[in-house]
Amino acid sequence: RPGGFALLHSVAFWHKPLESLTTPLAAAPNRRYVALRIFAAHRKIAPQAGTRLLAISYADPDPARAARVVQDLIQALSDYGFQSRSSAAAESASWLSAQLGALKRQTDTLDARAAALDRASGDYGDDPAHNPVLARLDSLNTALSTAESNRIVREAIWRAVQGGDPEQISGLGGNPAAGTNTQNSFALLQSLRAQEAQAQAQLAESGKRYGANWPAVAEQRARVETLDQSIQEEKLRLGNRAHTDYDVSVQTENSARAAFDQQKELASRLTGDAVALRLARQEADQSRALYASLQTRLKQTGVLEGLHSGNFAV
């Protein structure tokens, strides 16, 4: 405050020379210190016991100035509270903005990964109930089972023919697993055996009736020998055809197994891709939801920063 004797009397405690009153207070640290000591001696701020009230008063010979000081203190307190909340809101908004930037990059990365997996698995179908890969796997499994069954039957036929037992060979006729040429050999062999049996029966009857030297008996015996030779030759052809059928069935089974194994590997890889796709979609959705939530919070923070009112009344 400007003044003469009153000021000198009030600063009797101060032993350092004071700057001139013409010097701005900001550039006069000694005078500023004295002024602050005088101000502190005249103002009083005390909480009221048992309440949330705070009493602020200032003693000054000028009532108007005393009132202005108290009002300025209250206004400064209000401004400080608002600025504190505003600074906190701004700091929170700044932190949220940084988090949103990182989260948006993470969300974009997860979306791109899910899209890539979706494109990779889209060629095979994403619905397990209508998946061509799994459907083809089932079809190849059926084909492999059929090929394996045919190979077993044809191997049995070939080994039976190799044994040479006429009755066992005849019993294999009509087996659907045998090849066409083998089936024809079976039919021809059964026909030759039937003819041989009939020729042997005629030969036996003629031998009893006419004797072994009768010319017709010699012809019948020659016919039986011819039929027997034809049967042996057909048995040899049957063995070769049965072995060929067996070789073909082995190759067919190997091809079916290779196709099945390849499809099974593809299905296994597809299953892994489907799981990865499902997880990637979940991660992308969660990241996107979190991003939207934080973006909403950021907008709310901006609104609160501008509209938050003081929490005290004079």
PDB file of C-alpha atoms in Angstrom, residues 65-267:
ATOM      1  CA  ARG A  65     -10.816  -2.506  -0.065  1.00  0.00           C
ATOM      2  CA  ALA A  66     -11.284  -5.152   2.620  1.00  0.00           C
ATOM      3  CA  ALA A  67     -14.378  -6.430   0.776  1.00  0.00           C
ATOM      4  CA  ARG A  68     -12.562  -6.482  -2.586  1.00  0.00           C
ATOM      5  CA  VAL A  69      -9.675  -8.456  -1.081  1.00  0.00           C
ATOM      6  CA  VAL A  70     -12.038 -11.103   0.323  1.00  0.00           C
ATOM      7  CA  GLN A  71     -13.976 -11.279  -2.946  1.00  0.00           C
ATOM      8  CA  ASP A  72     -10.730 -11.589  -4.942  1.00  0.00           C
ATOM      9  CA  LEU A  73      -9.567 -14.384  -2.654  1.00  0.00           C
ATOM     10  CA  ILE A  74     -12.820 -16.284  -3.128  1.00  0.00           C
ATOM     11  CA  GLN A  75     -12.712 -15.700  -6.871  1.00  0.00           C
ATOM     12  CA  ALA A  76      -9.106 -16.885  -6.976  1.00  0.00           C
ATOM     13  CA  LEU A  77     -10.102 -20.010  -5.049  1.00  0.00           C
ATOM     14  CA  SER A  78     -12.923 -20.641  -7.495  1.00  0.00           C
ATOM     15  CA  ASP A  79     -10.638 -20.086 -10.470  1.00  0.00           C
ATOM     16  CA  TYR A  80      -8.005 -22.348  -8.965  1.00  0.00           C
ATOM     17  CA  GLY A  81     -10.542 -25.125  -8.413  1.00  0.00           C
ATOM     18  CA  PHE A  82     -11.854 -24.806 -11.953  1.00  0.00           C
ATOM     19  CA  GLN A  83      -8.373 -24.678 -13.437  1.00  0.00           C
ATOM     20  CA  SER A  84      -7.361 -27.727 -11.391  1.00  0.00           C
ATOM     21  CA  ARG A  85     -10.341 -29.708 -12.665  1.00  0.00           C
ATOM     22  CA  SER A  86      -9.787 -28.413 -16.174  1.00  0.00           C
ATOM     23  CA  SER A  87      -6.109 -29.329 -16.078  1.00  0.00           C
ATOM     24  CA  ALA A  88      -6.939 -32.786 -14.753  1.00  0.00           C
ATOM     25  CA  ALA A  89      -9.573 -33.236 -17.468  1.00  0.00           C
ATOM     26  CA  ALA A  90      -7.152 -32.022 -20.123  1.00  0.00           C
ATOM     27  CA  GLU A  91      -4.453 -34.353 -18.855  1.00  0.00           C
ATOM     28  CA  SER A  92      -6.926 -37.230 -18.833  1.00  0.00           C
ATOM     29  CA  ALA A  93      -8.066 -36.331 -22.343  1.00  0.00           C
ATOM     30  CA  SER A  94      -4.456 -36.191 -23.519  1.00  0.00           C
ATOM     31  CA  TRP A  95      -3.757 -39.606 -22.012  1.00  0.00           C
ATOM     32  CA  LEU A  96      -6.934 -41.029 -23.540  1.00  0.00           C
ATOM     33  CA  SER A  97      -5.995 -39.587 -26.930  1.00  0.00           C
ATOM     34  CA  ALA A  98      -2.618 -41.315 -26.797  1.00  0.00           C
ATOM     35  CA  GLN A  99      -4.263 -44.578 -25.753  1.00  0.00           C
ATOM     36  CA  LEU A 100      -6.818 -44.236 -28.535  1.00  0.00           C
ATOM     37  CA  GLY A 101      -4.079 -43.811 -31.118  1.00  0.00           C
ATOM     38  CA  ALA A 102      -2.322 -46.995 -30.039  1.00  0.00           C
ATOM     39  CA  LEU A 103      -5.612 -48.845 -29.695  1.00  0.00           C
ATOM     40  CA  LYS A 104      -6.736 -47.774 -33.155  1.00  0.00           C
ATOM     41  CA  ARG A 105      -3.500 -49.086 -34.667  1.00  0.00           C
ATOM     42  CA  GLN A 106      -3.975 -52.341 -32.760  1.00  0.00           C
ATOM     43  CA  THR A 107      -7.587 -52.610 -33.940  1.00  0.00           C
ATOM     44  CA  ASP A 108      -6.575 -51.980 -37.560  1.00  0.00           C
ATOM     45  CA  THR A 109      -3.880 -54.664 -37.292  1.00  0.00           C
ATOM     46  CA  LEU A 110      -6.344 -57.200 -35.825  1.00  0.00           C
ATOM     47  CA  ASP A 111      -8.941 -56.352 -38.485  1.00  0.00           C
ATOM     48  CA  ALA A 112      -6.344 -56.837 -41.223  1.00  0.00           C
ATOM     49  CA  ARG A 113      -5.277 -60.169 -39.726  1.00  0.00           C
ATOM     50  CA  ALA A 114      -8.890 -61.366 -39.478  1.00  0.00           C
ATOM     51  CA  ALA A 115      -9.524 -60.271 -43.076  1.00  0.00           C
ATOM     52  CA  ALA A 116      -6.437 -62.143 -44.293  1.00  0.00           C
ATOM     53  CA  LEU A 117      -7.500 -65.315 -42.482  1.00  0.00           C
ATOM     54  CA  ASP A 118     -11.026 -64.876 -43.801  1.00  0.00           C
ATOM     55  CA  ARG A 119      -9.718 -64.685 -47.351  1.00  0.00           C
ATOM     56  CA  ALA A 120      -7.511 -67.732 -46.767  1.00  0.00           C
ATOM     57  CA  SER A 121     -10.360 -69.854 -45.423  1.00  0.00           C
ATOM     58  CA  GLY A 122     -13.026 -68.378 -47.687  1.00  0.00           C
ATOM     59  CA  ASP A 123     -12.021 -70.677 -50.541  1.00  0.00           C
ATOM     60  CA  TYR A 124     -12.922 -73.679 -48.417  1.00  0.00           C
ATOM     61  CA  GLY A 125     -16.037 -72.404 -46.679  1.00  0.00           C
ATOM     62  CA  ASP A 126     -16.522 -71.294 -43.099  1.00  0.00           C
ATOM     63  CA  ASP A 127     -19.645 -73.320 -42.329  1.00  0.00           C
ATOM     64  CA  PRO A 128     -18.743 -76.797 -40.985  1.00  0.00           C
ATOM     65  CA  ALA A 129     -22.115 -78.130 -42.193  1.00  0.00           C
ATOM     66  CA  HIS A 130     -21.424 -77.038 -45.802  1.00  0.00           C
ATOM     67  CA  ASN A 131     -17.683 -77.383 -46.069  1.00  0.00           C
ATOM     68  CA  PRO A 132     -16.480 -78.800 -49.404  1.00  0.00           C
ATOM     69  CA  VAL A 133     -13.119 -79.753 -47.907  1.00  0.00           C
ATOM     70  CA  LEU A 134     -14.721 -81.929 -45.241  1.00  0.00           C
ATOM     71  CA  ALA A 135     -17.259 -83.273 -47.744  1.00  0.00           C
ATOM     72  CA  ARG A 136     -14.447 -84.308 -50.094  1.00  0.00           C
ATOM     73  CA  LEU A 137     -12.612 -85.846 -47.143  1.00  0.00           C
ATOM     74  CA  ASP A 138     -15.664 -88.023 -46.402  1.00  0.00           C
ATOM     75  CA  SER A 139     -15.901 -88.997 -50.076  1.00  0.00           C
ATOM     76  CA  LEU A 140     -12.208 -89.916 -50.240  1.00  0.00           C
ATOM     77  CA  ASN A 141     -12.539 -91.894 -47.030  1.00  0.00           C
ATOM     78  CA  THR A 142     -15.363 -93.923 -48.580  1.00  0.00           C
ATOM     79  CA  ALA A 143     -13.308 -94.433 -51.752  1.00  0.00           C
ATOM     80  CA  LEU A 144     -10.316 -95.549 -49.698  1.00  0.00           C
ATOM     81  CA  SER A 145     -12.435 -98.063 -47.786  1.00  0.00           C
ATOM     82  CA  THR A 146     -13.804 -99.457 -51.046  1.00  0.00           C
ATOM     83  CA  ALA A 147     -10.335 -99.662 -52.594  1.00  0.00           C
ATOM     84  CA  GLU A 148      -8.945-101.387 -49.518  1.00  0.00           C
ATOM     85  CA  SER A 149     -11.802-103.882 -49.516  1.00  0.00           C
ATOM     86  CA  ASN A 150     -11.307-104.619 -53.217  1.00  0.00           C
ATOM     87  CA  ARG A 151      -7.592-105.117 -52.713  1.00  0.00           C
ATOM     88  CA  ILE A 152      -8.177-107.608 -49.909  1.00  0.00           C
ATOM     89  CA  VAL A 153     -10.726-109.587 -51.935  1.00  0.00           C
ATOM     90  CA  ARG A 154      -8.598-109.615 -55.092  1.00  0.00           C
ATOM     91  CA  GLU A 155      -5.556-110.702 -53.145  1.00  0.00           C
ATOM     92  CA  ALA A 156      -7.608-113.555 -51.689  1.00  0.00           C
ATOM     93  CA  ILE A 157      -8.760-114.524 -55.196  1.00  0.00           C
ATOM     94  CA  TRP A 158      -5.241-114.461 -56.537  1.00  0.00           C
ATOM     95  CA  ARG A 159      -3.878-116.585 -53.698  1.00  0.00           C
ATOM     96  CA  ALA A 160      -6.783-119.039 -54.037  1.00  0.00           C
ATOM     97  CA  VAL A 161      -6.115-119.406 -57.758  1.00  0.00           C
ATOM     98  CA  GLN A 162      -2.439-119.919 -57.009  1.00  0.00           C
ATOM     99  CA  GLY A 163      -3.438-122.838 -54.754  1.00  0.00           C
ATOM    100  CA  GLY A 164      -5.027-124.617 -57.745  1.00  0.00           C
ATOM    101  CA  ASP A 165      -7.957-126.214 -55.855  1.00  0.00           C
ATOM    102  CA  PRO A 166     -10.704-126.537 -58.540  1.00  0.00           C
ATOM    103  CA  GLU A 167     -13.562-126.493 -56.016  1.00  0.00           C
ATOM    104  CA  GLN A 168     -12.186-123.390 -54.240  1.00  0.00           C
ATOM    105  CA  ILE A 169     -11.604-121.661 -57.556  1.00  0.00           C
ATOM    106  CA  SER A 170     -15.107-122.443 -58.714  1.00  0.00           C
ATOM    107  CA  GLY A 171     -16.512-121.039 -55.474  1.00  0.00           C
ATOM    108  CA  LEU A 172     -14.897-117.651 -56.212  1.00  0.00           C
ATOM    109  CA  GLY A 173     -16.914-117.207 -59.383  1.00  0.00           C
ATOM    110  CA  GLY A 174     -19.431-114.360 -59.333  1.00  0.00           C
ATOM    111  CA  ASN A 175     -17.492-112.314 -56.776  1.00  0.00           C
ATOM    112  CA  PRO A 176     -18.223-108.638 -57.623  1.00  0.00           C
ATOM    113  CA  ALA A 177     -14.763-107.541 -56.450  1.00  0.00           C
ATOM    114  CA  ALA A 178     -13.097-109.492 -59.279  1.00  0.00           C
ATOM    115  CA  GLY A 179     -12.235-107.719 -62.511  1.00  0.00           C
ATOM    116  CA  THR A 180     -14.174-108.192 -65.743  1.00  0.00           C
ATOM    117  CA  ASN A 181     -11.529-110.404 -67.365  1.00  0.00           C
ATOM    118  CA  THR A 182     -11.247-112.461 -64.196  1.00  0.00           C
ATOM    119  CA  GLN A 183     -15.021-112.873 -64.091  1.00  0.00           C
ATOM    120  CA  ASN A 184     -14.964-114.065 -67.698  1.00  0.00           C
ATOM    121  CA  SER A 185     -12.215-116.551 -66.847  1.00  0.00           C
ATOM    122  CA  PHE A 186     -14.249-117.827 -63.905  1.00  0.00           C
ATOM    123  CA  ALA A 187     -17.292-118.296 -66.174  1.00  0.00           C
ATOM    124  CA  LEU A 188     -15.273-120.045 -68.857  1.00  0.00           C
ATOM    125  CA  LEU A 189     -13.517-122.260 -66.314  1.00  0.00           C
ATOM    126  CA  GLN A 190     -16.824-123.298 -64.768  1.00  0.00           C
ATOM    127  CA  SER A 191     -18.180-124.081 -68.229  1.00  0.00           C
ATOM    128  CA  LEU A 192     -15.110-126.176 -69.106  1.00  0.00           C
ATOM    129  CA  ARG A 193     -15.339-128.059 -65.817  1.00  0.00           C
ATOM    130  CA  ALA A 194     -19.013-128.757 -66.441  1.00  0.00           C
ATOM    131  CA  GLN A 195     -18.189-130.040 -69.922  1.00  0.00           C
ATOM    132  CA  GLU A 196     -15.362-132.136 -68.516  1.00  0.00           C
ATOM    133  CA  ALA A 197     -17.631-133.664 -65.903  1.00  0.00           C
ATOM    134  CA  GLN A 198     -20.192-134.493 -68.563  1.00  0.00           C
ATOM    135  CA  ALA A 199     -17.519-135.963 -70.858  1.00  0.00           C
ATOM    136  CA  GLN A 200     -16.100-138.064 -68.036  1.00  0.00           C
ATOM    137  CA  ALA A 201     -19.563-139.378 -67.224  1.00  0.00           C
ATOM    138  CA  GLN A 202     -20.115-140.368 -70.878  1.00  0.00           C
ATOM    139  CA  LEU A 203     -16.673-141.959 -71.021  1.00  0.00           C
ATOM    140  CA  ALA A 204     -17.374-144.063 -67.947  1.00  0.00           C
ATOM    141  CA  GLU A 205     -20.726-145.177 -69.252  1.00  0.00           C
ATOM    142  CA  SER A 206     -19.348-146.057 -72.692  1.00  0.00           C
ATOM    143  CA  GLY A 207     -16.459-147.950 -71.141  1.00  0.00           C
ATOM    144  CA  LYS A 208     -18.829-150.104 -69.157  1.00  0.00           C
ATOM    145  CA  ARG A 209     -21.150-150.696 -72.049  1.00  0.00           C
ATOM    146  CA  TYR A 210     -18.794-151.062 -74.997  1.00  0.00           C
ATOM    147  CA  GLY A 211     -15.404-151.693 -73.471  1.00  0.00           C
ATOM    148  CA  ALA A 212     -12.223-149.659 -73.499  1.00  0.00           C
ATOM    149  CA  ASN A 213     -11.315-150.587 -77.104  1.00  0.00           C
ATOM    150  CA  TRP A 214     -14.461-149.275 -78.712  1.00  0.00           C
ATOM    151  CA  PRO A 215     -13.561-146.403 -81.126  1.00  0.00           C
ATOM    152  CA  ALA A 216     -16.115-143.989 -79.611  1.00  0.00           C
ATOM    153  CA  VAL A 217     -14.566-144.511 -76.189  1.00  0.00           C
ATOM    154  CA  ALA A 218     -11.176-143.422 -77.535  1.00  0.00           C
ATOM    155  CA  GLU A 219     -12.760-140.264 -78.964  1.00  0.00           C
ATOM    156  CA  GLN A 220     -14.464-139.528 -75.667  1.00  0.00           C
ATOM    157  CA  ARG A 221     -11.200-140.077 -73.809  1.00  0.00           C
ATOM    158  CA  ALA A 222      -9.439-137.660 -76.169  1.00  0.00           C
ATOM    159  CA  ARG A 223     -12.208-135.094 -75.558  1.00  0.00           C
ATOM    160  CA  VAL A 224     -11.757-135.402 -71.776  1.00  0.00           C
ATOM    161  CA  GLU A 225      -8.007-134.858 -72.171  1.00  0.00           C
ATOM    162  CA  THR A 226      -8.593-131.844 -74.378  1.00  0.00           C
ATOM    163  CA  LEU A 227     -11.009-130.348 -71.857  1.00  0.00           C
ATOM    164  CA  ASP A 228      -8.569-130.983 -69.046  1.00  0.00           C
ATOM    165  CA  GLN A 229      -5.802-129.234 -70.979  1.00  0.00           C
ATOM    166  CA  SER A 230      -8.128-126.289 -71.680  1.00  0.00           C
ATOM    167  CA  ILE A 231      -8.971-126.114 -67.976  1.00  0.00           C
ATOM    168  CA  GLN A 232      -5.301-126.001 -67.027  1.00  0.00           C
ATOM    169  CA  GLU A 233      -4.608-123.297 -69.580  1.00  0.00           C
ATOM    170  CA  GLU A 234      -7.601-121.287 -68.354  1.00  0.00           C
ATOM    171  CA  LYS A 235      -6.468-121.706 -64.775  1.00  0.00           C
ATOM    172  CA  LEU A 236      -3.108-120.240 -65.787  1.00  0.00           C
ATOM    173  CA  ARG A 237      -4.786-117.311 -67.538  1.00  0.00           C
ATOM    174  CA  LEU A 238      -7.076-116.872 -64.522  1.00  0.00           C
ATOM    175  CA  GLY A 239      -4.057-116.728 -62.234  1.00  0.00           C
ATOM    176  CA  ASN A 240      -2.428-114.073 -64.399  1.00  0.00           C
ATOM    177  CA  ARG A 241      -5.621-112.042 -64.592  1.00  0.00           C
ATOM    178  CA  ALA A 242      -6.202-112.340 -60.847  1.00  0.00           C
ATOM    179  CA  HIS A 243      -2.662-111.143 -60.191  1.00  0.00           C
ATOM    180  CA  THR A 244      -3.167-108.226 -62.586  1.00  0.00           C
ATOM    181  CA  ASP A 245      -6.411-107.333 -60.814  1.00  0.00           C
ATOM    182  CA  TYR A 246      -4.571-107.489 -57.499  1.00  0.00           C
ATOM    183  CA  ASP A 247      -1.800-105.182 -58.760  1.00  0.00           C
ATOM    184  CA  VAL A 248      -4.363-102.717 -60.066  1.00  0.00           C
ATOM    185  CA  SER A 249      -6.237-102.813 -56.760  1.00  0.00           C
ATOM    186  CA  VAL A 250      -3.006-102.126 -54.852  1.00  0.00           C
ATOM    187  CA  GLN A 251      -2.270 -99.108 -57.049  1.00  0.00           C
ATOM    188  CA  THR A 252      -5.844 -97.893 -56.667  1.00  0.00           C
ATOM    189  CA  GLU A 253      -5.647 -98.238 -52.897  1.00  0.00           C
ATOM    190  CA  ASN A 254      -2.323 -96.391 -52.767  1.00  0.00           C
ATOM    191  CA  SER A 255      -3.711 -93.558 -54.892  1.00  0.00           C
ATOM    192  CA  ALA A 256      -6.857 -93.358 -52.760  1.00  0.00           C
ATOM    193  CA  ARG A 257      -4.802 -93.338 -49.573  1.00  0.00           C
ATOM    194  CA  ALA A 258      -2.507 -90.598 -50.880  1.00  0.00           C
ATOM    195  CA  ALA A 259      -5.491 -88.463 -51.884  1.00  0.00           C
ATOM    196  CA  PHE A 260      -7.141 -89.084 -48.518  1.00  0.00           C
ATOM    197  CA  ASP A 261      -3.971 -88.191 -46.578  1.00  0.00           C
ATOM    198  CA  GLN A 262      -3.533 -85.017 -48.616  1.00  0.00           C
ATOM    199  CA  GLN A 263      -7.152 -84.006 -48.034  1.00  0.00           C
ATOM    200  CA  LYS A 264      -6.872 -84.857 -44.355  1.00  0.00           C
ATOM    201  CA  GLU A 265      -3.850 -82.576 -44.036  1.00  0.00           C
ATOM    202  CA  LEU A 266      -5.771 -79.830 -45.815  1.00  0.00           C
ATOM    203  CA  ALA A 267      -8.740 -80.333 -43.492  1.00  0.00           C
TER     204      ALA A 267
END
